[in-house]
mmCIF file of C-alpha atoms in Angstrom:
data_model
loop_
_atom_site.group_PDB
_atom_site.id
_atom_site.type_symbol
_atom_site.label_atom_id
_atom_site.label_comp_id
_atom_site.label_asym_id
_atom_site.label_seq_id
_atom_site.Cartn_x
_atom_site.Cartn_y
_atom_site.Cartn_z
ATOM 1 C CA UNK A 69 113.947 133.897 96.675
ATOM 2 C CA UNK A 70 110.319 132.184 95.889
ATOM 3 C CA UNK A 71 111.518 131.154 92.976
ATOM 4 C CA UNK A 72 114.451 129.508 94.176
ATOM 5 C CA UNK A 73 112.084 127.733 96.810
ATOM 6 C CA UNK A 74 110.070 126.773 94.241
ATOM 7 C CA UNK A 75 112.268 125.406 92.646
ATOM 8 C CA UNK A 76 114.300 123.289 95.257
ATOM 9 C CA UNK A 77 110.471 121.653 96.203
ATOM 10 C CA UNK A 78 109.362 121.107 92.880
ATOM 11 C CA UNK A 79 113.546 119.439 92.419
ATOM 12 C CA UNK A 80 113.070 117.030 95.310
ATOM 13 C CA UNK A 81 109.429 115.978 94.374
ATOM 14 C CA UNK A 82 110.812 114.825 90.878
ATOM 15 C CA UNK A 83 114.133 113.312 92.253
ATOM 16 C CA UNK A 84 112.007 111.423 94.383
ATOM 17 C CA UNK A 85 109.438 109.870 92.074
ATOM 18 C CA UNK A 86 112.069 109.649 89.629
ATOM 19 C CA UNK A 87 114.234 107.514 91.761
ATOM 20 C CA UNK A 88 111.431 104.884 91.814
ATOM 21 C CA UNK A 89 110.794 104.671 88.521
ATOM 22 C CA UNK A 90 114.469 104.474 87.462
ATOM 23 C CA UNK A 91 114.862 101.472 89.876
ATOM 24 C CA UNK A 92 111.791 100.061 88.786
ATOM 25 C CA UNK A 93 112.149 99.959 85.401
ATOM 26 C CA UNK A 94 115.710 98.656 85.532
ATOM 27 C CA UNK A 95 115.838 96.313 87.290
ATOM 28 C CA UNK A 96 112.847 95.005 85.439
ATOM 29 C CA UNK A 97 115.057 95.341 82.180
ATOM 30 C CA UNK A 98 117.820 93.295 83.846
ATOM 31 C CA UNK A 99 115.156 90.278 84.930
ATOM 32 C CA UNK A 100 113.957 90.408 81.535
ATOM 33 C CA UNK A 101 117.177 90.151 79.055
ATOM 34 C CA UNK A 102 119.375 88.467 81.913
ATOM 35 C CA UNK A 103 121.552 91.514 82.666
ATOM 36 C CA UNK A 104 123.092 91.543 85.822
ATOM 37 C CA UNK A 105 121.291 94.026 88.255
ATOM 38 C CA UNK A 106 125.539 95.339 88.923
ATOM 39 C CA UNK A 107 125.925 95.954 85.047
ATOM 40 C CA UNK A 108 122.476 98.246 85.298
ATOM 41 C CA UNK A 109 123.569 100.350 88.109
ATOM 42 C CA UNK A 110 127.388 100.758 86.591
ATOM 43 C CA UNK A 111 125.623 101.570 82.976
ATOM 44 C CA UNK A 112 122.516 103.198 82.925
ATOM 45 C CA UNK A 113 121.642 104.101 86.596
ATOM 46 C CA UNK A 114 125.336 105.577 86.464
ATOM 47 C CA UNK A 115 125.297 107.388 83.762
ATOM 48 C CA UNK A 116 121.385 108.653 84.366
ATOM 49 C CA UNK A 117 122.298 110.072 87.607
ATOM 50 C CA UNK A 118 125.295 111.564 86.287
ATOM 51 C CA UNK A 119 123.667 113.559 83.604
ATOM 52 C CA UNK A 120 123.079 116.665 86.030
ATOM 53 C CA UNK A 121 127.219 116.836 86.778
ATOM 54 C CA UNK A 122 127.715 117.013 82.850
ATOM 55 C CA UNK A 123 124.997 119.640 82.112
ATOM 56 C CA UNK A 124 126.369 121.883 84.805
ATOM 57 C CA UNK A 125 129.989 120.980 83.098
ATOM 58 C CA UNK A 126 129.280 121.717 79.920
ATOM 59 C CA UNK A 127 128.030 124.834 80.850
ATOM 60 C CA UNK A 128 130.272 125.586 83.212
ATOM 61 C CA UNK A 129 132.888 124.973 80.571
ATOM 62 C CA UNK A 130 131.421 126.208 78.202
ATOM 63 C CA UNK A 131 130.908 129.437 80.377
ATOM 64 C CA UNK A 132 134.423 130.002 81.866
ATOM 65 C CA UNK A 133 133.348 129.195 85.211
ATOM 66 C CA UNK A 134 136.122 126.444 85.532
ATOM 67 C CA UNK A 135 136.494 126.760 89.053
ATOM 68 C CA UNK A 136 132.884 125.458 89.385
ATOM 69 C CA UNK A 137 133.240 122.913 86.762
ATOM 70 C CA UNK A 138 136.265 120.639 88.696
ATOM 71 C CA UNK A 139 134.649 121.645 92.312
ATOM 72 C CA UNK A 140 131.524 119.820 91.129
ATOM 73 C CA UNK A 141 133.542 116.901 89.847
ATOM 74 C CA UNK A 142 135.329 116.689 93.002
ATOM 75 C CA UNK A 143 132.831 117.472 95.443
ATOM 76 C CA UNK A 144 130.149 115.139 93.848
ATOM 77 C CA UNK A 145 132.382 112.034 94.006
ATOM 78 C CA UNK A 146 133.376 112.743 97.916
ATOM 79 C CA UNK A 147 129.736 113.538 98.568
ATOM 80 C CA UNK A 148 128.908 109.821 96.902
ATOM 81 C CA UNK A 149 131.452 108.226 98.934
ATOM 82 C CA UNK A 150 131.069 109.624 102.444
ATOM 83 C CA UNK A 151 127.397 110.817 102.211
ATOM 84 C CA UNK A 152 125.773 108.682 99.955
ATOM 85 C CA UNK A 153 127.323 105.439 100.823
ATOM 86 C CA UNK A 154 127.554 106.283 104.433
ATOM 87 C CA UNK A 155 123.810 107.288 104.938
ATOM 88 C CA UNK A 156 123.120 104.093 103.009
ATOM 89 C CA UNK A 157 124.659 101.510 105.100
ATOM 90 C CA UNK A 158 123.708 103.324 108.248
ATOM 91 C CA UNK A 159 119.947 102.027 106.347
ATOM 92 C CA UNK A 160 121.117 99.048 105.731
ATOM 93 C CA UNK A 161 124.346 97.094 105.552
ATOM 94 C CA UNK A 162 125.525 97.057 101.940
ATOM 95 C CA UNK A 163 126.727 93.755 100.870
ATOM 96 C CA UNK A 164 128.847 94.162 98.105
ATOM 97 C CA UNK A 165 130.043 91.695 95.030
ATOM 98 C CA UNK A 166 133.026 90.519 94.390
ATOM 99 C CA UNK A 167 133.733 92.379 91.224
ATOM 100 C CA UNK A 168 132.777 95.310 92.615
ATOM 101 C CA UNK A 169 135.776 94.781 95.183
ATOM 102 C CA UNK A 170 138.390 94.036 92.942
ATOM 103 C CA UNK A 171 137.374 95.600 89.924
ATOM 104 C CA UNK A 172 135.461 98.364 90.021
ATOM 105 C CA UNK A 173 136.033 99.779 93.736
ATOM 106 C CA UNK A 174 140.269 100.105 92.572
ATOM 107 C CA UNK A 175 139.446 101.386 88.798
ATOM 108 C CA UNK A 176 137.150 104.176 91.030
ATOM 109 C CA UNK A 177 140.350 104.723 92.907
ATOM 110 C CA UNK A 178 142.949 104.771 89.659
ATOM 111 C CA UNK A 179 140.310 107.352 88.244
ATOM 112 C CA UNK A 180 140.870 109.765 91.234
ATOM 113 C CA UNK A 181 144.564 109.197 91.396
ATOM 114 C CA UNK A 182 144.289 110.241 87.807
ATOM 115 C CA UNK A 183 143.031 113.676 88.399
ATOM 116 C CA UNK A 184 145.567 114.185 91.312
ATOM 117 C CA UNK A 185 148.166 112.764 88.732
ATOM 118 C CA UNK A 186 147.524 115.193 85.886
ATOM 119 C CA UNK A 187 146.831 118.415 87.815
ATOM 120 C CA UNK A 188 149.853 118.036 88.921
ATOM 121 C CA UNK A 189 152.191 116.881 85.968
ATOM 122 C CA UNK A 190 154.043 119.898 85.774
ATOM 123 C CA UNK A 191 155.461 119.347 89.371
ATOM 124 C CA UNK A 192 156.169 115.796 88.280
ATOM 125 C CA UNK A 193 157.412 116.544 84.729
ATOM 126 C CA UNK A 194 159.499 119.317 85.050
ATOM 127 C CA UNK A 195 157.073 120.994 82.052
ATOM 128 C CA UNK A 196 153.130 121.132 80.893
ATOM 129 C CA UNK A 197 151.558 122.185 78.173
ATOM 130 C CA UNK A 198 148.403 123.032 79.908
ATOM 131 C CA UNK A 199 150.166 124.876 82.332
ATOM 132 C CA UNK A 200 150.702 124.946 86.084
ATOM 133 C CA UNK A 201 148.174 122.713 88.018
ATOM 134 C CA UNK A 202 145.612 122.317 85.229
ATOM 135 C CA UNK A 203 144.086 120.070 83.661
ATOM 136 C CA UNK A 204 144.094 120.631 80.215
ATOM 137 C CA UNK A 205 142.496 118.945 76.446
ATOM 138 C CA UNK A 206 145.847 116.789 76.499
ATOM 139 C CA UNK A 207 144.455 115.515 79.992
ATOM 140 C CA UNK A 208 141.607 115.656 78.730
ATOM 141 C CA UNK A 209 141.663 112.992 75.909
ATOM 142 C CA UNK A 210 143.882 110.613 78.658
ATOM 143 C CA UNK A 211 140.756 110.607 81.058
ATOM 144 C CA UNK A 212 138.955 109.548 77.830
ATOM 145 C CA UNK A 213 140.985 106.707 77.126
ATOM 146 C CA UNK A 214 140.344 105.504 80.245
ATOM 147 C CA UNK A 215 136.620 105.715 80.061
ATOM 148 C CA UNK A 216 136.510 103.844 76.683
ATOM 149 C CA UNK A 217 139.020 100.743 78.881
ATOM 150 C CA UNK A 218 135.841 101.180 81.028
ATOM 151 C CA UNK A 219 133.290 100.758 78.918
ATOM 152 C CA UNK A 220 135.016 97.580 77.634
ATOM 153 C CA UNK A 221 135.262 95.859 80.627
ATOM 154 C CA UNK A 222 131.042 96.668 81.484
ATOM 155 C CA UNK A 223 130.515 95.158 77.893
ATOM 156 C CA UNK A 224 132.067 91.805 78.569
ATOM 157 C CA UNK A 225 130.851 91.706 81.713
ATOM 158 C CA UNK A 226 126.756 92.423 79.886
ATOM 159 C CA UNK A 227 128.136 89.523 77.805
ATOM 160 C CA UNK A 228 128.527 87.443 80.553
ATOM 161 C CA UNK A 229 124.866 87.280 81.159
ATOM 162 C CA UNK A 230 122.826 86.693 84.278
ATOM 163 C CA UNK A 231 124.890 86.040 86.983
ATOM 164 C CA UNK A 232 123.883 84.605 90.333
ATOM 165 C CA UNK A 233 125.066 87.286 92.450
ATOM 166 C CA UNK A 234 123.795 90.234 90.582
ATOM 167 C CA UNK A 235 120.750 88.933 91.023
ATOM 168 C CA UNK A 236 118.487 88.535 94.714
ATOM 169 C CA UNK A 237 116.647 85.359 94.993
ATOM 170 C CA UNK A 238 112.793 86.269 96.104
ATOM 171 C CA UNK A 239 112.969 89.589 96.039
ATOM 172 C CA UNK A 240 109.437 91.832 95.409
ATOM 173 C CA UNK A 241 109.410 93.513 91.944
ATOM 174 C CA UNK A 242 106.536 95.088 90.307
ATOM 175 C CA UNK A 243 105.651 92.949 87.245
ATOM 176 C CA UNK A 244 105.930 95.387 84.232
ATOM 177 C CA UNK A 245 105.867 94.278 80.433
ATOM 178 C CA UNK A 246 108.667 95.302 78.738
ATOM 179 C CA UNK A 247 107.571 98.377 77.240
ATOM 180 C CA UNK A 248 106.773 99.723 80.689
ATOM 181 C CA UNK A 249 110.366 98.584 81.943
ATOM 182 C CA UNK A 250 111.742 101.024 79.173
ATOM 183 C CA UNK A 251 109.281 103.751 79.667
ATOM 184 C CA UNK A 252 109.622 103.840 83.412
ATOM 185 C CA UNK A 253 113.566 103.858 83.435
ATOM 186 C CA UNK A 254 113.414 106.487 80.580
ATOM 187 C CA UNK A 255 110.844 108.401 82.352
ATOM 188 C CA UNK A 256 112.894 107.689 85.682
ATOM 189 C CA UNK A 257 116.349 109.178 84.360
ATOM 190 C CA UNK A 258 114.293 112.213 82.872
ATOM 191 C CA UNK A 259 112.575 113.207 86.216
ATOM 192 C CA UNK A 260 116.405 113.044 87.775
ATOM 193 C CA UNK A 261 117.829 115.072 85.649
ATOM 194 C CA UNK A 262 115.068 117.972 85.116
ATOM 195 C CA UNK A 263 114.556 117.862 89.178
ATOM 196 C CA UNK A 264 118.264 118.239 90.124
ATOM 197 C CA UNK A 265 118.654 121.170 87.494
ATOM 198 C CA UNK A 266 116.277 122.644 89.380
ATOM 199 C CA UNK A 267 117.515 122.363 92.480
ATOM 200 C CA UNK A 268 120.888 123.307 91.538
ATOM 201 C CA UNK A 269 119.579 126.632 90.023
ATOM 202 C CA UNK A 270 117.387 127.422 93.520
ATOM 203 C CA UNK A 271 120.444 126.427 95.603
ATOM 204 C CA UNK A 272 123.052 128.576 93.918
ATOM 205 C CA UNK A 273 120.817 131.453 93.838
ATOM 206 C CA UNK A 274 120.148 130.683 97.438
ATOM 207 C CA UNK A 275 124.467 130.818 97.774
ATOM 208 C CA UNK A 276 124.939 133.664 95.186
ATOM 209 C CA UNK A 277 122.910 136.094 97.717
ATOM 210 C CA UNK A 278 125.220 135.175 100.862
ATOM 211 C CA UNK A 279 128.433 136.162 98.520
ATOM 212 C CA UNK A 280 129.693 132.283 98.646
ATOM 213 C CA UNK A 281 132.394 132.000 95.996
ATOM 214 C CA UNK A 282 132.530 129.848 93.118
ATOM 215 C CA UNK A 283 134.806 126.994 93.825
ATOM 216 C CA UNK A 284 133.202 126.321 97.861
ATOM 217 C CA UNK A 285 129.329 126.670 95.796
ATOM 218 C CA UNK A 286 131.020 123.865 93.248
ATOM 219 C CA UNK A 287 131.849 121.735 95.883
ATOM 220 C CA UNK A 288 129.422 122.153 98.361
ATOM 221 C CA UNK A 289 126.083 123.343 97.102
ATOM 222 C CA UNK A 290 126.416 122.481 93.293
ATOM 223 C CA UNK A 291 128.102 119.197 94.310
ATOM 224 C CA UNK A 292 125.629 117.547 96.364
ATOM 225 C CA UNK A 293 122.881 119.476 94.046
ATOM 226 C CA UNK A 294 124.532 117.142 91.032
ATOM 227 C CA UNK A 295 124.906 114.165 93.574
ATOM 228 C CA UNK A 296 121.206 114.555 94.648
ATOM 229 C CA UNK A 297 119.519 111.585 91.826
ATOM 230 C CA UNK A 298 122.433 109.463 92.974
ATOM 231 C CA UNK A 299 121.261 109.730 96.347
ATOM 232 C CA UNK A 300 117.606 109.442 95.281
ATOM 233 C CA UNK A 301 118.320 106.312 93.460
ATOM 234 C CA UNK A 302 120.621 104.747 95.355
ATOM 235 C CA UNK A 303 118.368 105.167 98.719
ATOM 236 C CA UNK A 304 115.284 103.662 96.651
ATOM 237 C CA UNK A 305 117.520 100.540 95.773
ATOM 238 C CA UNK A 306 118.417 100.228 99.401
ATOM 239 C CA UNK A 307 114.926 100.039 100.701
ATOM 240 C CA UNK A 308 114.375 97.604 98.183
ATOM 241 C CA UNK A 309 117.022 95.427 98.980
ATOM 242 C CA UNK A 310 118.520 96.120 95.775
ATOM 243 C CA UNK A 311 122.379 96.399 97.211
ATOM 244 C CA UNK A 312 124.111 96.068 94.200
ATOM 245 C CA UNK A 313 122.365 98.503 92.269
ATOM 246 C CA UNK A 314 122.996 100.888 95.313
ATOM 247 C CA UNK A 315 126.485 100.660 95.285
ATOM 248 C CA UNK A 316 127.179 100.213 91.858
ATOM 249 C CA UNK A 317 125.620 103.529 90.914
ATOM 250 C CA UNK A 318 127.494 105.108 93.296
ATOM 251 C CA UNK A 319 130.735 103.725 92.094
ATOM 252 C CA UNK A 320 129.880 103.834 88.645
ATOM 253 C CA UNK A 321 129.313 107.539 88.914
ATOM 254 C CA UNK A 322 132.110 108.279 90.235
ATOM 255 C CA UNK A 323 134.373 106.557 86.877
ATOM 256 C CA UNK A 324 131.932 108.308 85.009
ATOM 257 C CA UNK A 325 132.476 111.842 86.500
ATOM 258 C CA UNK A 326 135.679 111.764 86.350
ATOM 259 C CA UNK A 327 136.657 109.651 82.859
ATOM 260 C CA UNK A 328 133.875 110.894 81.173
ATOM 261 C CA UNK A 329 132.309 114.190 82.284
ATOM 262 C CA UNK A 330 136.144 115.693 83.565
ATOM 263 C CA UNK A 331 137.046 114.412 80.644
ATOM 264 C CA UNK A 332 135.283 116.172 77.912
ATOM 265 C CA UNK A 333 134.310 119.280 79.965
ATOM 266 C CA UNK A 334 139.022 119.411 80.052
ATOM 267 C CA UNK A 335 138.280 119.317 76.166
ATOM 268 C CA UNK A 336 136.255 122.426 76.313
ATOM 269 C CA UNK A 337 138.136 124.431 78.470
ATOM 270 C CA UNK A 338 141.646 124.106 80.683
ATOM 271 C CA UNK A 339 140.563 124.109 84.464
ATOM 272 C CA UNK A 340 143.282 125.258 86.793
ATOM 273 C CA UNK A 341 143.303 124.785 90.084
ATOM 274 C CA UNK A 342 142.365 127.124 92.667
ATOM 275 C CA UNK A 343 144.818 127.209 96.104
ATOM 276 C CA UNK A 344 142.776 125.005 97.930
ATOM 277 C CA UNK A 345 143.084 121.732 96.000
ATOM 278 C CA UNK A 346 145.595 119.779 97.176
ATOM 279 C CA UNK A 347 143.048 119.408 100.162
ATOM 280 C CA UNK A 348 140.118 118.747 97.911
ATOM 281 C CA UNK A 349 141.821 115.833 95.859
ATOM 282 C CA UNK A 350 143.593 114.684 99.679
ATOM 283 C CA UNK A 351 139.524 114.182 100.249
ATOM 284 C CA UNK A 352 138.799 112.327 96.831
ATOM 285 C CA UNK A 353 141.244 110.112 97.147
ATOM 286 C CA UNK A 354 140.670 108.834 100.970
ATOM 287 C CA UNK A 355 137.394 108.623 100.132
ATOM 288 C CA UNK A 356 137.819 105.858 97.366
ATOM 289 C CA UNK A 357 140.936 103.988 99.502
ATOM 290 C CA UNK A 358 138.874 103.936 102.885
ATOM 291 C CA UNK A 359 135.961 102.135 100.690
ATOM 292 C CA UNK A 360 138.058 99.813 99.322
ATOM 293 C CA UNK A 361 139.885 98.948 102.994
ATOM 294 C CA UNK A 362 136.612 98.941 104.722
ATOM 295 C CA UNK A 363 135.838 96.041 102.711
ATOM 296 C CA UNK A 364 137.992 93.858 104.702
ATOM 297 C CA UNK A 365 137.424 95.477 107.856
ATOM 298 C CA UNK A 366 134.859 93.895 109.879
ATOM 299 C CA UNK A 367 132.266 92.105 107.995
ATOM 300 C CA UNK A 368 134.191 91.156 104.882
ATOM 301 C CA UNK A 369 133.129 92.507 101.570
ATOM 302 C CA UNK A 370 130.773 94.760 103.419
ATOM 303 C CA UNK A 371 129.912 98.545 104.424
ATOM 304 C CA UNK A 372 127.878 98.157 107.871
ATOM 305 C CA UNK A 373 126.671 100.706 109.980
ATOM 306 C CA UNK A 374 129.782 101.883 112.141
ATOM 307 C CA UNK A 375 131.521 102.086 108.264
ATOM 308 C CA UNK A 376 128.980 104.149 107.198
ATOM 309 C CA UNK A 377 128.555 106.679 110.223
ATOM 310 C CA UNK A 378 132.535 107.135 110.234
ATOM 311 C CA UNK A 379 131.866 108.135 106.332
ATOM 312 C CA UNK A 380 129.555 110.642 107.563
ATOM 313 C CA UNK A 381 131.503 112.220 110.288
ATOM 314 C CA UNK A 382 134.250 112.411 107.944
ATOM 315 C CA UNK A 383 132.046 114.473 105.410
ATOM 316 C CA UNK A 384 130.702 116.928 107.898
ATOM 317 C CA UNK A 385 134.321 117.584 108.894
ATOM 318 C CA UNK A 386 134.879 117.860 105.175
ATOM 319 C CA UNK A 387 132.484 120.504 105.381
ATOM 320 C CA UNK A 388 133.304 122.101 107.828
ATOM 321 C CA UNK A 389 136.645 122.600 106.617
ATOM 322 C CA UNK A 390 135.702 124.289 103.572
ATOM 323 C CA UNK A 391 133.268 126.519 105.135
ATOM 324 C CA UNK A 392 135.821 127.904 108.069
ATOM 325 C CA UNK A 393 138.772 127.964 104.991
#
């Protein structure tokens, strides 16, 4: 049990400092080679804050422990939703880009229709290969397709250059050279991926002792444990104004845990799912339609503060829910 406090402290203090330095350095890099600060946060923020959801996948995979592999995908894209983005604009209201409205808020969507989709196809189809509510290597590679449409669309829009939105006019930024840029983000993404291992492996231990089972410890505990440098980052962008990099990560990660983590960890291993998931994926998916309506409900193109407390009320029920199941 010391160890697993350990642990958790020694998680947060690096998640933290990391967060910082991630921000730091990129949006340093995106001043200096006239990147959009929205390409940073769907590229590397996004896919440096989701490197803790695809070590525990891999393993997880890897392991047999499927059940914790696809509550971790799950849970960690609700918890960005309703948590992240809800504590977030209860800071401060999140102004967000047009591209991020139409583009990326729906693909975010598509992705978690996706997973409902193909967990499902046998009910649809009649027949599966992978079997009866699974997702399987043929689902798999079709999750990866997706991701590589994804990837496309970020690299025209880094070809696009600098554009006037992604950036904030007058905003504070430390003045780094570009070797510190790199070294700080590098740094950054290392300290958030070390320090939410760590507090992954003190909060399951934590869980293991009470007898909580796999699949509510994937998408409780091991979800928000994963979702942890998102919220690290995301909160340090916030408090320095940096809106688009706070949402974009979010979003970003979520494509990316599903396209590309589900994706290859489906390659590994076939995840079934457990009797409980029609509620879990009911969850994903309102969480990525009620961002995209709330951004023409009141303030348009915006997440203010009621938005964001009605996230978090909705996440606590979530909670709830699975604890009292």
């Amino acid at each position: 049990m010391l160890i697993s406090a350990l642990l958790l402290i020694a998680g947060f203090a690096l998640l933290v400092k990391g967060a910082d330095s991630l921000v730091d350095g990129s949006v340093s890099i995106a001043k200096k080679h006239g990147i959009p600060n929205l390409v940073i946060g769907l590229t590397i923020v996004a896919f440096g804050t989701s490197a803790p959801e695809l070590v525990v996948n891999l393993t997880s995979a890897f392991s047999g422990t499927t059940d914790l592999a696809l509550g971790n995908i799950i849970g960690s894209n609700i918890a960005n939703v309703f948590l992240i983005l809800g504590v977030c604009a209860l800071l401060y209201p999140l102004k967000v880009q047009r591209n991020t409205v139409w583009k990326e808020i729906p693909l975010s969507f598509i992705a978690a229709l996706m997973v409902f989709v193909l967990a499902n196809d046998a009910s649809f189809a009649g027949f599966s290969v992978d079997g009866i509510g699974a997702i399987g290597a043929g689902d798999g590679i079709v999750l990866l397709c997706f991701f590589a449409i994804f990837l496309n669309y970020i690299f025209v829009l880094a070809k696009q250059g600098s554009d006037e939105e992604g950036m904030l006019a007058g905003e504070e930024e430390k003045k780094l050279t570009v070797g510190q840029s790199y070294v700080r983000a590098v740094g950054g993404l290392a300290a958030l991926v070390v320090g939410g291992s760590w507090i992954v492996k003190g909060a399951v231990a934590f869980a293991s002792s009470f007898g909580i089972s796999e699949s509510v410890i994937g998408l409780t505990i091991v979800a928000v444990g994963t979702s942890l440098p998102e919220f690290a980052a995301s909160l340090a962008a916030v408090r320095k104004k940096q809106v688009d990099i706070a949402v974009g990560n979010v979003v970003g990660s979520n494509i990316f845990n599903i396209f590309w983590i589900l994706g290859i960890s489906a390659l590994v291993s076939p995840m079934p799912l457990g009797p409980g998931s029609s509620v879990d994926l009911a969850f994903l998916l309102a969480s990525s339609s009620l961002l995209f309506l709330f951004m023409f409900a009141g303030k348009r193109h915006a997440l203010d503060r009621w938005q964001g407390a009605l996230f978090l009320a909705l996440y606590a029920f979530y909670i709830v829910f699975l604890v009292a199941l």
